[in-house]
mmCIF file of C-alpha atoms in Angstrom:
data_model
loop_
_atom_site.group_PDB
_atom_site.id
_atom_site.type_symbol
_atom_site.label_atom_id
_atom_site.label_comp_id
_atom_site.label_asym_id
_atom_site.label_seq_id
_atom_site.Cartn_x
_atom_site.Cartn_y
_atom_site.Cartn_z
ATOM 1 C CA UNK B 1 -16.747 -1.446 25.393
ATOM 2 C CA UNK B 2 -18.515 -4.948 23.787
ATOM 3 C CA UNK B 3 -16.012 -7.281 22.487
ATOM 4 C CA UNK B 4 -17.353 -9.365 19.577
ATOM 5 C CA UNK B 5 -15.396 -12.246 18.832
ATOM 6 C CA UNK B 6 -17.106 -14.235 16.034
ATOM 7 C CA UNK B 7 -15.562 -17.681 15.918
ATOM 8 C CA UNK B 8 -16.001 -17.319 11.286
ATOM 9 C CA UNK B 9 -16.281 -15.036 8.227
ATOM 10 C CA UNK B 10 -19.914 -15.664 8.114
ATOM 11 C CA UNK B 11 -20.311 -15.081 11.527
ATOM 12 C CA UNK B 12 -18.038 -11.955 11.416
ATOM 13 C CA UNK B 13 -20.044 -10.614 8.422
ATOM 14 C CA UNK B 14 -23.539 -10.888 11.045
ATOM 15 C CA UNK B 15 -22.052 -9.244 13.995
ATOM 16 C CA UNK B 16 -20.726 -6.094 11.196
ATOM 17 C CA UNK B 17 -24.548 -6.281 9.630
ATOM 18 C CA UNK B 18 -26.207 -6.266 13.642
ATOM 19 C CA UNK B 19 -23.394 -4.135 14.686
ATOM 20 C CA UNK B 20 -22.055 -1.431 12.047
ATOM 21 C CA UNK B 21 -20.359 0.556 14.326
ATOM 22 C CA UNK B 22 -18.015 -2.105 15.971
ATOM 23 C CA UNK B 23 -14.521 -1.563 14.714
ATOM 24 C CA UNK B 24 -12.522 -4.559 13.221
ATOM 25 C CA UNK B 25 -9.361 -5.996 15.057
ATOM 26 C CA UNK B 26 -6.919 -8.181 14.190
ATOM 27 C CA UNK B 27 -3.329 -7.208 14.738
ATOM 28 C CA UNK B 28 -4.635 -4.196 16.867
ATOM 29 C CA UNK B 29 -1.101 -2.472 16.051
ATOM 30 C CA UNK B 30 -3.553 0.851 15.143
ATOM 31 C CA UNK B 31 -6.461 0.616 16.870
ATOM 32 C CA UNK B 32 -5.011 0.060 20.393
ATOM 33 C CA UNK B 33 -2.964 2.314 19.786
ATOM 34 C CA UNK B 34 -5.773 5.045 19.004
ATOM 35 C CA UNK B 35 -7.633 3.175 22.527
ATOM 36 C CA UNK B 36 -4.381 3.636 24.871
ATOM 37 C CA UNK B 37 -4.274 7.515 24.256
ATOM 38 C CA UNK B 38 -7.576 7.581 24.109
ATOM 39 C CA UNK B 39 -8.203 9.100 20.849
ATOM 40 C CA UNK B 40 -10.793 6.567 20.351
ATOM 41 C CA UNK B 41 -13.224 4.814 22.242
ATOM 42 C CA UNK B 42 -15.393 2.427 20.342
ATOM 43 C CA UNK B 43 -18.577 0.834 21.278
ATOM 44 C CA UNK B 44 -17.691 -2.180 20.186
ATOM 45 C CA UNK B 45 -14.166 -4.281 18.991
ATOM 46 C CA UNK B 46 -14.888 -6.702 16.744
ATOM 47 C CA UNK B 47 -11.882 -9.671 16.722
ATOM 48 C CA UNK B 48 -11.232 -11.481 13.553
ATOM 49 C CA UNK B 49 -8.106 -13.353 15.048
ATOM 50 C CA UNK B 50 -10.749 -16.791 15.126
ATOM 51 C CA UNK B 51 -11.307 -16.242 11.510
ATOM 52 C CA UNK B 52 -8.314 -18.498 9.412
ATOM 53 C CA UNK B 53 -9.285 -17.309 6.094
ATOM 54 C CA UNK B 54 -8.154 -13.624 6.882
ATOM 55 C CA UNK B 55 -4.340 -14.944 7.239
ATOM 56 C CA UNK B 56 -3.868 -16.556 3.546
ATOM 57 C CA UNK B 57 -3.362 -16.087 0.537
ATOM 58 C CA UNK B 58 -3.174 -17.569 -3.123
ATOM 59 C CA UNK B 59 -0.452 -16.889 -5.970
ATOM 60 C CA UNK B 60 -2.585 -17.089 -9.259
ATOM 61 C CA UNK B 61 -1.434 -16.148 -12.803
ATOM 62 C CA UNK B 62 -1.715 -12.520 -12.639
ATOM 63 C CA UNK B 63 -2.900 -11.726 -9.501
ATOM 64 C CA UNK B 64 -1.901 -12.564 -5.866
ATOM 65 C CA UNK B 65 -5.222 -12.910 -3.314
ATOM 66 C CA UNK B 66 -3.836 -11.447 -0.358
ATOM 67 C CA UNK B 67 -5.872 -12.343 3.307
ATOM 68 C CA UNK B 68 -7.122 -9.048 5.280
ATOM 69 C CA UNK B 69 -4.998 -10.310 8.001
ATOM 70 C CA UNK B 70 -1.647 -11.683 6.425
ATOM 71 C CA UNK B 71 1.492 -10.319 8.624
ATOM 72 C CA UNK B 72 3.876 -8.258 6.935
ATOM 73 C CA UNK B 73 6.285 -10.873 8.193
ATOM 74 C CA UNK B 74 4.550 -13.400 5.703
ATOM 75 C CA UNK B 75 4.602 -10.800 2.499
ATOM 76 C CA UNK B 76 8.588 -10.465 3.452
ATOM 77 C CA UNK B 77 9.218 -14.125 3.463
ATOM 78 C CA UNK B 78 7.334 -15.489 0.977
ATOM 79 C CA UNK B 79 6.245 -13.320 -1.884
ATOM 80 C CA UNK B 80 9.029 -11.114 -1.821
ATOM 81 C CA UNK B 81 9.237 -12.472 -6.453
ATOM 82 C CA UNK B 82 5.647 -11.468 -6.100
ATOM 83 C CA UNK B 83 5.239 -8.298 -4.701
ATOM 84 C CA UNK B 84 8.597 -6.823 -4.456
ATOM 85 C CA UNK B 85 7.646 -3.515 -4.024
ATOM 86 C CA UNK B 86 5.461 -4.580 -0.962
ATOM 87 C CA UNK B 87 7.880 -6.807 0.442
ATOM 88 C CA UNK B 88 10.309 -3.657 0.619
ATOM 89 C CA UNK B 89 7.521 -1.561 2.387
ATOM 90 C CA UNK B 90 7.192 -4.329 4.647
ATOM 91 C CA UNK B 91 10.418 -4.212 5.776
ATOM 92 C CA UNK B 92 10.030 -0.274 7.289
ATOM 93 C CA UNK B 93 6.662 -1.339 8.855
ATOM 94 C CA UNK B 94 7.514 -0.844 12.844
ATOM 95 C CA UNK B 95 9.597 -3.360 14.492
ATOM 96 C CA UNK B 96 9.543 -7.637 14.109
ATOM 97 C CA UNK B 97 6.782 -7.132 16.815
ATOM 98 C CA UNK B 98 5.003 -4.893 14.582
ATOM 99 C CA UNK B 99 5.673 -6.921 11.475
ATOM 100 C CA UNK B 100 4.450 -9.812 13.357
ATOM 101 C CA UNK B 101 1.050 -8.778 14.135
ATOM 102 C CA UNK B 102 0.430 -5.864 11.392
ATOM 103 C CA UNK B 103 -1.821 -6.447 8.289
ATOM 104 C CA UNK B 104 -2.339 -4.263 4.713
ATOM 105 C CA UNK B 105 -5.554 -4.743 5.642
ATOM 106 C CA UNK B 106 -5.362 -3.143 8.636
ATOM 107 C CA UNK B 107 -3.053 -0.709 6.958
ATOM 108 C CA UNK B 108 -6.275 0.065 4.535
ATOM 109 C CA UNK B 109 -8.842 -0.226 6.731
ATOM 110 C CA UNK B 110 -7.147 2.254 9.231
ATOM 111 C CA UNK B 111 -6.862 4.619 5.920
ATOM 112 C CA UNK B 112 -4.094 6.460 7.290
ATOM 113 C CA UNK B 113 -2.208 8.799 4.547
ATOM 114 C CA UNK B 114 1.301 7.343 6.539
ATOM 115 C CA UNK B 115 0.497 3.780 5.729
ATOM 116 C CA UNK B 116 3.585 2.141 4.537
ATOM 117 C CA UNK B 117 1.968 -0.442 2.262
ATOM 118 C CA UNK B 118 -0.320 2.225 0.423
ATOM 119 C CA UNK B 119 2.256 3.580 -2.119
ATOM 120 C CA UNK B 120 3.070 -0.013 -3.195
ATOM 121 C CA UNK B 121 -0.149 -1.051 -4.070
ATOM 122 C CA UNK B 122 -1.105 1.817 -5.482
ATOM 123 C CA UNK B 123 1.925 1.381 -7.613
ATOM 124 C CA UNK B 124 1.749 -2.601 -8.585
ATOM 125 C CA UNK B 125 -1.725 -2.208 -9.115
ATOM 126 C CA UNK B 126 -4.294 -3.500 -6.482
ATOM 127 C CA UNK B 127 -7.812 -4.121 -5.572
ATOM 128 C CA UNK B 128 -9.713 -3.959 -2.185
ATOM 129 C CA UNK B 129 -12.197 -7.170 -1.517
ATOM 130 C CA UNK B 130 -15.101 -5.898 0.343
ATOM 131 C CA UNK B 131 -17.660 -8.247 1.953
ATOM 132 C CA UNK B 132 -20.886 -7.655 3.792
ATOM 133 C CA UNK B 133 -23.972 -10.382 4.127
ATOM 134 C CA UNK B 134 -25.012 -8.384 1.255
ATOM 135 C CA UNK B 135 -22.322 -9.497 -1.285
ATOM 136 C CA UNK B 136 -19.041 -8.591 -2.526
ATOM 137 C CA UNK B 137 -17.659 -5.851 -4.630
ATOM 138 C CA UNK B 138 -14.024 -5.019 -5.392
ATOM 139 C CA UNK B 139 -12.751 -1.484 -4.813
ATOM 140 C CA UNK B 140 -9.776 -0.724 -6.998
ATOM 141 C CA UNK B 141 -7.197 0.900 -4.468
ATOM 142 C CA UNK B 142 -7.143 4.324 -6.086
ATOM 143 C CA UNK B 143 -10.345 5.047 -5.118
ATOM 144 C CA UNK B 144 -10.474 3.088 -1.621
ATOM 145 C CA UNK B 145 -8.806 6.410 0.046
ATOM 146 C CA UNK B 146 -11.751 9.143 0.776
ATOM 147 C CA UNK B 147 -9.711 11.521 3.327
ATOM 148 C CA UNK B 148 -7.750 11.452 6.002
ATOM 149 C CA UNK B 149 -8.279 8.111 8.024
ATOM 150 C CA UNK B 150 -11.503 7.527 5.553
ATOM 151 C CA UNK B 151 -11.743 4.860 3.152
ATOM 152 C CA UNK B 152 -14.976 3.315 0.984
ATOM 153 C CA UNK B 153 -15.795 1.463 3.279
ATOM 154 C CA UNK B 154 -20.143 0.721 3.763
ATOM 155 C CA UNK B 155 -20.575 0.549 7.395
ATOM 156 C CA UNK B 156 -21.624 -2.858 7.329
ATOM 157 C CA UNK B 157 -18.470 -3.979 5.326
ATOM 158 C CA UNK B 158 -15.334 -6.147 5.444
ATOM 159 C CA UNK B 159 -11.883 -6.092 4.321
ATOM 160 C CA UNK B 160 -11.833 -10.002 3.225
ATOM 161 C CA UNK B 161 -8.628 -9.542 0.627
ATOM 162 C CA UNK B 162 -6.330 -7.214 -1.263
ATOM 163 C CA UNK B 163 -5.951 -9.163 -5.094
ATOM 164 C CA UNK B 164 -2.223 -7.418 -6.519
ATOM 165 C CA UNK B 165 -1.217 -7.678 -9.395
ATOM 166 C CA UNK B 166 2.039 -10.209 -9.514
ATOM 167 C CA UNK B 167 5.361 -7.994 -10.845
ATOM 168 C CA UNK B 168 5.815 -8.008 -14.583
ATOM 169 C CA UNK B 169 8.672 -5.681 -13.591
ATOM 170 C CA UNK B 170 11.073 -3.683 -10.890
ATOM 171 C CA UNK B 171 9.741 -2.425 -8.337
ATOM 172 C CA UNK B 172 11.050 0.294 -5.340
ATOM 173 C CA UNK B 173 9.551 1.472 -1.789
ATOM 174 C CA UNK B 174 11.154 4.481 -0.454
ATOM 175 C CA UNK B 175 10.593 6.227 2.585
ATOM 176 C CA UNK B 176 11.940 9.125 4.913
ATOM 177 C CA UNK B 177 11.563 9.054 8.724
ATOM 178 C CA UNK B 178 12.864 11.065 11.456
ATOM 179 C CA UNK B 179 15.478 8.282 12.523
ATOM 180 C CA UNK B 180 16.230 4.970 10.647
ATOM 181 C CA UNK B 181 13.587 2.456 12.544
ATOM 182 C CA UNK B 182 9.928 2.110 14.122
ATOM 183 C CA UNK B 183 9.065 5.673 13.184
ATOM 184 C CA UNK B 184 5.691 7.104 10.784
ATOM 185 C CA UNK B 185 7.067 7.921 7.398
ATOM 186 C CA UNK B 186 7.317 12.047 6.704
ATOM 187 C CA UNK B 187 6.821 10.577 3.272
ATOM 188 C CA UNK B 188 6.945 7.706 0.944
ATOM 189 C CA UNK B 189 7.490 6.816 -2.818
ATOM 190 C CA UNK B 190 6.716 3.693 -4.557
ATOM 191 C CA UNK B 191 6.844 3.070 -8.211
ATOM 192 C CA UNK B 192 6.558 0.017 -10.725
ATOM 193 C CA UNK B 193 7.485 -0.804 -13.892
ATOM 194 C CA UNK B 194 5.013 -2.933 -15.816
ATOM 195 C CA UNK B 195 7.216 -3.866 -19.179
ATOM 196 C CA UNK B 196 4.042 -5.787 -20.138
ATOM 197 C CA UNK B 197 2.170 -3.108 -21.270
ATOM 198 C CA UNK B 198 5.063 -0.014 -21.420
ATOM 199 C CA UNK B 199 3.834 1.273 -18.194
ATOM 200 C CA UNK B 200 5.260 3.201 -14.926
ATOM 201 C CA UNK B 201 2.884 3.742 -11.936
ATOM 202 C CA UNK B 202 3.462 5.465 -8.928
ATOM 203 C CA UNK B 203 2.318 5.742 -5.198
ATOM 204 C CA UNK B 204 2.853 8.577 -2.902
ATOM 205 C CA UNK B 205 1.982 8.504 1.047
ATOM 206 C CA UNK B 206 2.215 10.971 3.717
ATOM 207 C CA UNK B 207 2.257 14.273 1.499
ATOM 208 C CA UNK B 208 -1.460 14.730 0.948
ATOM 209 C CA UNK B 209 -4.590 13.943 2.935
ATOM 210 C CA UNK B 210 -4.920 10.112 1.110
ATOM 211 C CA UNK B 211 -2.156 8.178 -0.459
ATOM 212 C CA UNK B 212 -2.228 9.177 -4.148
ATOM 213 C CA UNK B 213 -0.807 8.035 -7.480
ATOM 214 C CA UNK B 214 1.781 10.956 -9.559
ATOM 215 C CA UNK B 215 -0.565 10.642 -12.147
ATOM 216 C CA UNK B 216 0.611 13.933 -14.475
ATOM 217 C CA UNK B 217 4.039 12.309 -13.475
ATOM 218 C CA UNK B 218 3.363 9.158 -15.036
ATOM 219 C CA UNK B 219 1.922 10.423 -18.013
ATOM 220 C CA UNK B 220 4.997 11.782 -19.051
ATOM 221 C CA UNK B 221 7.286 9.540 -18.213
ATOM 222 C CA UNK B 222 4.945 6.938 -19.923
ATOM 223 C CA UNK B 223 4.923 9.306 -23.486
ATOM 224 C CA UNK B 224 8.918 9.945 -22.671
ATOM 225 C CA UNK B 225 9.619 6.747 -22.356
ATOM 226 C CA UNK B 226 7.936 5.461 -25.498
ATOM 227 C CA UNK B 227 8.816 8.458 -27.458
ATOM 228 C CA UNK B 228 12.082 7.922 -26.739
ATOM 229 C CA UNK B 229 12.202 4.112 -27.804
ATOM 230 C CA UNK B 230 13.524 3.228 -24.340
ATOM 231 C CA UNK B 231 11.832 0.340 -23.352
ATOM 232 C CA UNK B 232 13.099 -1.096 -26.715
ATOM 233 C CA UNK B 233 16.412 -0.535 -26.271
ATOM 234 C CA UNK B 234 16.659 -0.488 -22.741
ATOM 235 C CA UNK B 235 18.828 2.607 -23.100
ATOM 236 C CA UNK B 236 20.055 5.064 -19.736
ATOM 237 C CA UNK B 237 17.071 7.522 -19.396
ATOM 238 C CA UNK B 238 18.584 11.025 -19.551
ATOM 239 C CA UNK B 239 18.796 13.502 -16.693
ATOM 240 C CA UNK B 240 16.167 15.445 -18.349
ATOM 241 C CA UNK B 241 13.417 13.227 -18.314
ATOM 242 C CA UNK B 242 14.535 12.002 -14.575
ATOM 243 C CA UNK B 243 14.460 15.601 -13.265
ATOM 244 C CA UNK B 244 11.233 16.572 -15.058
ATOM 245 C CA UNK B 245 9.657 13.062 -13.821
ATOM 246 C CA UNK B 246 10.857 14.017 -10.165
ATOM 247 C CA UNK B 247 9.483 17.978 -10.838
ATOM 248 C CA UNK B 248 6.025 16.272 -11.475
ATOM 249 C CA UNK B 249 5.939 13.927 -8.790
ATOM 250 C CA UNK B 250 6.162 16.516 -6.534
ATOM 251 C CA UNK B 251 3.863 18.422 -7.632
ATOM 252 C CA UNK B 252 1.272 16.021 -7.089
ATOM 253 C CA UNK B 253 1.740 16.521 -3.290
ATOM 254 C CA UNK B 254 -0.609 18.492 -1.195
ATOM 255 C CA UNK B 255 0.881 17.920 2.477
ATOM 256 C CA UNK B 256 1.133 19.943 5.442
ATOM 257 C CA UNK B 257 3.542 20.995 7.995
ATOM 258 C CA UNK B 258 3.581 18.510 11.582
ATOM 259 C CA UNK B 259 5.859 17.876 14.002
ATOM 260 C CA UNK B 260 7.729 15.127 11.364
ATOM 261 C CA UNK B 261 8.279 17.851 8.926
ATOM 262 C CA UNK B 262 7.324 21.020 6.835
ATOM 263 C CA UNK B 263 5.298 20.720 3.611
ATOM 264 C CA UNK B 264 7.732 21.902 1.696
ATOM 265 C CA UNK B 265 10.567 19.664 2.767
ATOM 266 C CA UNK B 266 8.269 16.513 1.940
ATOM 267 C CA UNK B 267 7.461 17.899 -1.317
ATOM 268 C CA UNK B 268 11.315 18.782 -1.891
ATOM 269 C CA UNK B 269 11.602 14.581 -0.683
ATOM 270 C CA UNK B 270 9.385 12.950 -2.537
ATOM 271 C CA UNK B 271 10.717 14.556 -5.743
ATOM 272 C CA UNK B 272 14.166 13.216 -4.713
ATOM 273 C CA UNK B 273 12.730 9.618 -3.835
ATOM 274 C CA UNK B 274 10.673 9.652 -7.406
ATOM 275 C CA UNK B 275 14.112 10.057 -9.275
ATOM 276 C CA UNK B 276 16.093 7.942 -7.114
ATOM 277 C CA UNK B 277 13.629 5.014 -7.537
ATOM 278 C CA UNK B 278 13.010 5.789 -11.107
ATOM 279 C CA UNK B 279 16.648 5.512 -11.357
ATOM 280 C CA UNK B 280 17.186 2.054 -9.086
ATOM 281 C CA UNK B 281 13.933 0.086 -11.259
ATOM 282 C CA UNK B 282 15.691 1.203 -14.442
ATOM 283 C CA UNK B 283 18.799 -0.212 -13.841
ATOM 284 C CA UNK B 284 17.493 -2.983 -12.838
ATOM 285 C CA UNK B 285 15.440 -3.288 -15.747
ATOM 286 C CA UNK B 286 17.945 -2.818 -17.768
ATOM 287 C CA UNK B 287 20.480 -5.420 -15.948
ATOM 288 C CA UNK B 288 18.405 -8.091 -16.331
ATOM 289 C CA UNK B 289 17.735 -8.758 -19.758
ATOM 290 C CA UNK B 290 14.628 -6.079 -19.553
ATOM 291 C CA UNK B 291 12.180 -9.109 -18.257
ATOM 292 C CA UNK B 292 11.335 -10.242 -14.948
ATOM 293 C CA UNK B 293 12.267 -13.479 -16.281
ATOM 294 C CA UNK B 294 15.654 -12.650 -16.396
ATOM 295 C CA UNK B 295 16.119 -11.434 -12.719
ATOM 296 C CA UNK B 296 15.094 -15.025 -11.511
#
């Protein structure tokens, strides 16, 4: 095994065009792991810890530029107003060792339908940065997942940034594990309210082969909730529409049964998480004047 260890970006974006095979590594909290048991043994490791760039990031008006290589650590500490939702997934990512070293980009790059950041930015709204010495393009995040442990990735290409859309609105993460710490999620929820343009979006990991938005499940809520005049008057949203919100989230599941849990309990689960957090970002919206603003 070749260890590449370009010293920056451009330099990282040669050795990926010479060497399309060699597998990226920053944090390593995926890929070593895959190389200890060996489940994986790569030609080639290609080290972006040389490469500054990958660990920043830049609050703009709508949008926060998020480096390939920020630590979840960071995302908790500092853009927790930002990305809320994220921030909270953060939190369930491993243990401060983990949090330390782990990346969403290495969370997307390793495509993994378990990846704790994947229902939030599905959710708040996000967009993959993909570089190669060809160019750039930007992936939106819903189509970045192609199957299990697969992403859109060209094999020549680099995660350089996630851009997120900055919270117009509450935001949840909610997952179930077989103990309370450092354990893969049997299944996750996320969801966002965007008062900005009378929207809910969703994010669901671990219960199909790729993290996937409720999309039938926002639709109605979305028509519910506008139908119903609730974002005007910021009213309790009845049981109904919670259960038959939760019904549909579930149904967009397709998981199977592992050794974490059976397909029908996460299904059962992630119905239970999409009411609960419907239920916690309404409230919240609701409690604080029904802006953002008035949370601060």
């Amino acid at each position: 095994m070749d260890f590449l260890r370009p010293a920056s970006w451009e330099e990282a974006l040669a050795a990926k065009a010479e060497y399309p095979t060699a597998v990226p590594i920053a944090g390593g909290t995926d890929v070593m792991v895959e190389i200890n048991f060996d489940h994986r043994r790569p030609e080639y490791l290609l080290d972006l810890n040389r490469i500054p760039e990958l660990r920043e990031w830049e609050v703009g008006e709508e949008t926060v530029q998020l480096g390939a290589s920020v630590p979840y650590t960071q995302i908790m500490d500092h853009l927790r107003a930002e990305l809320p939702g994220l921030a909270l997934a953060a939190h369930t990512v491993g243990s401060p060792q983990i949090r330390n070293r782990g990346s969403v980009g290495g969370n997307l790059g390793a495509a993994s339908p378990a990846g704790d950041s994947h229902p939030a930015l599905l959710s708040a709204g996000a967009e993959v940065e993909a570089e190669s010495v060809r160019g750039t393009r930007l992936i939106p995040v819903e189509e970045f997942y192609t199957g299990v442990k697969r992403n859109a990735l060209e094999p020549d290409e680099l995660i350089r940034s996630v851009h997120i859309k900055k919270a117009d609105g509450p935001q949840q993460f909610s997952k179930v594990g077989t103990r309370n710490a450092m354990v893969i999620a049997v299944c996750a929820f996320g969801i966002a309210l965007h008062p900005a343009t009378r929207t809910v979006k969703t994010g669901i990991g671990s219960a199909a082969p790729t993290p996937l938005r409720a999309r039938a499940a926002e639709d109605f809520l979305n028509a519910a909730l506008e139908e119903g005049g609730f974002w005007e008057s910021g009213k309790i949203i009845t049981p109904s529409v919670a259960k038959q919100f939760a019904e549909l989230a579930s149904g967009a599941c397709n998981p199977i049964d592992d050794v974490r849990g059976t397909a029908k309990y996460r299904r059962h689960a992630v119905g239970i998480m999409a009411r609960r957090t419907l239920g916690w970002t309404w409230e919240q919206y609701r409690g604080t004047g029904r802006t953002l603003e008035g949370a601060a």
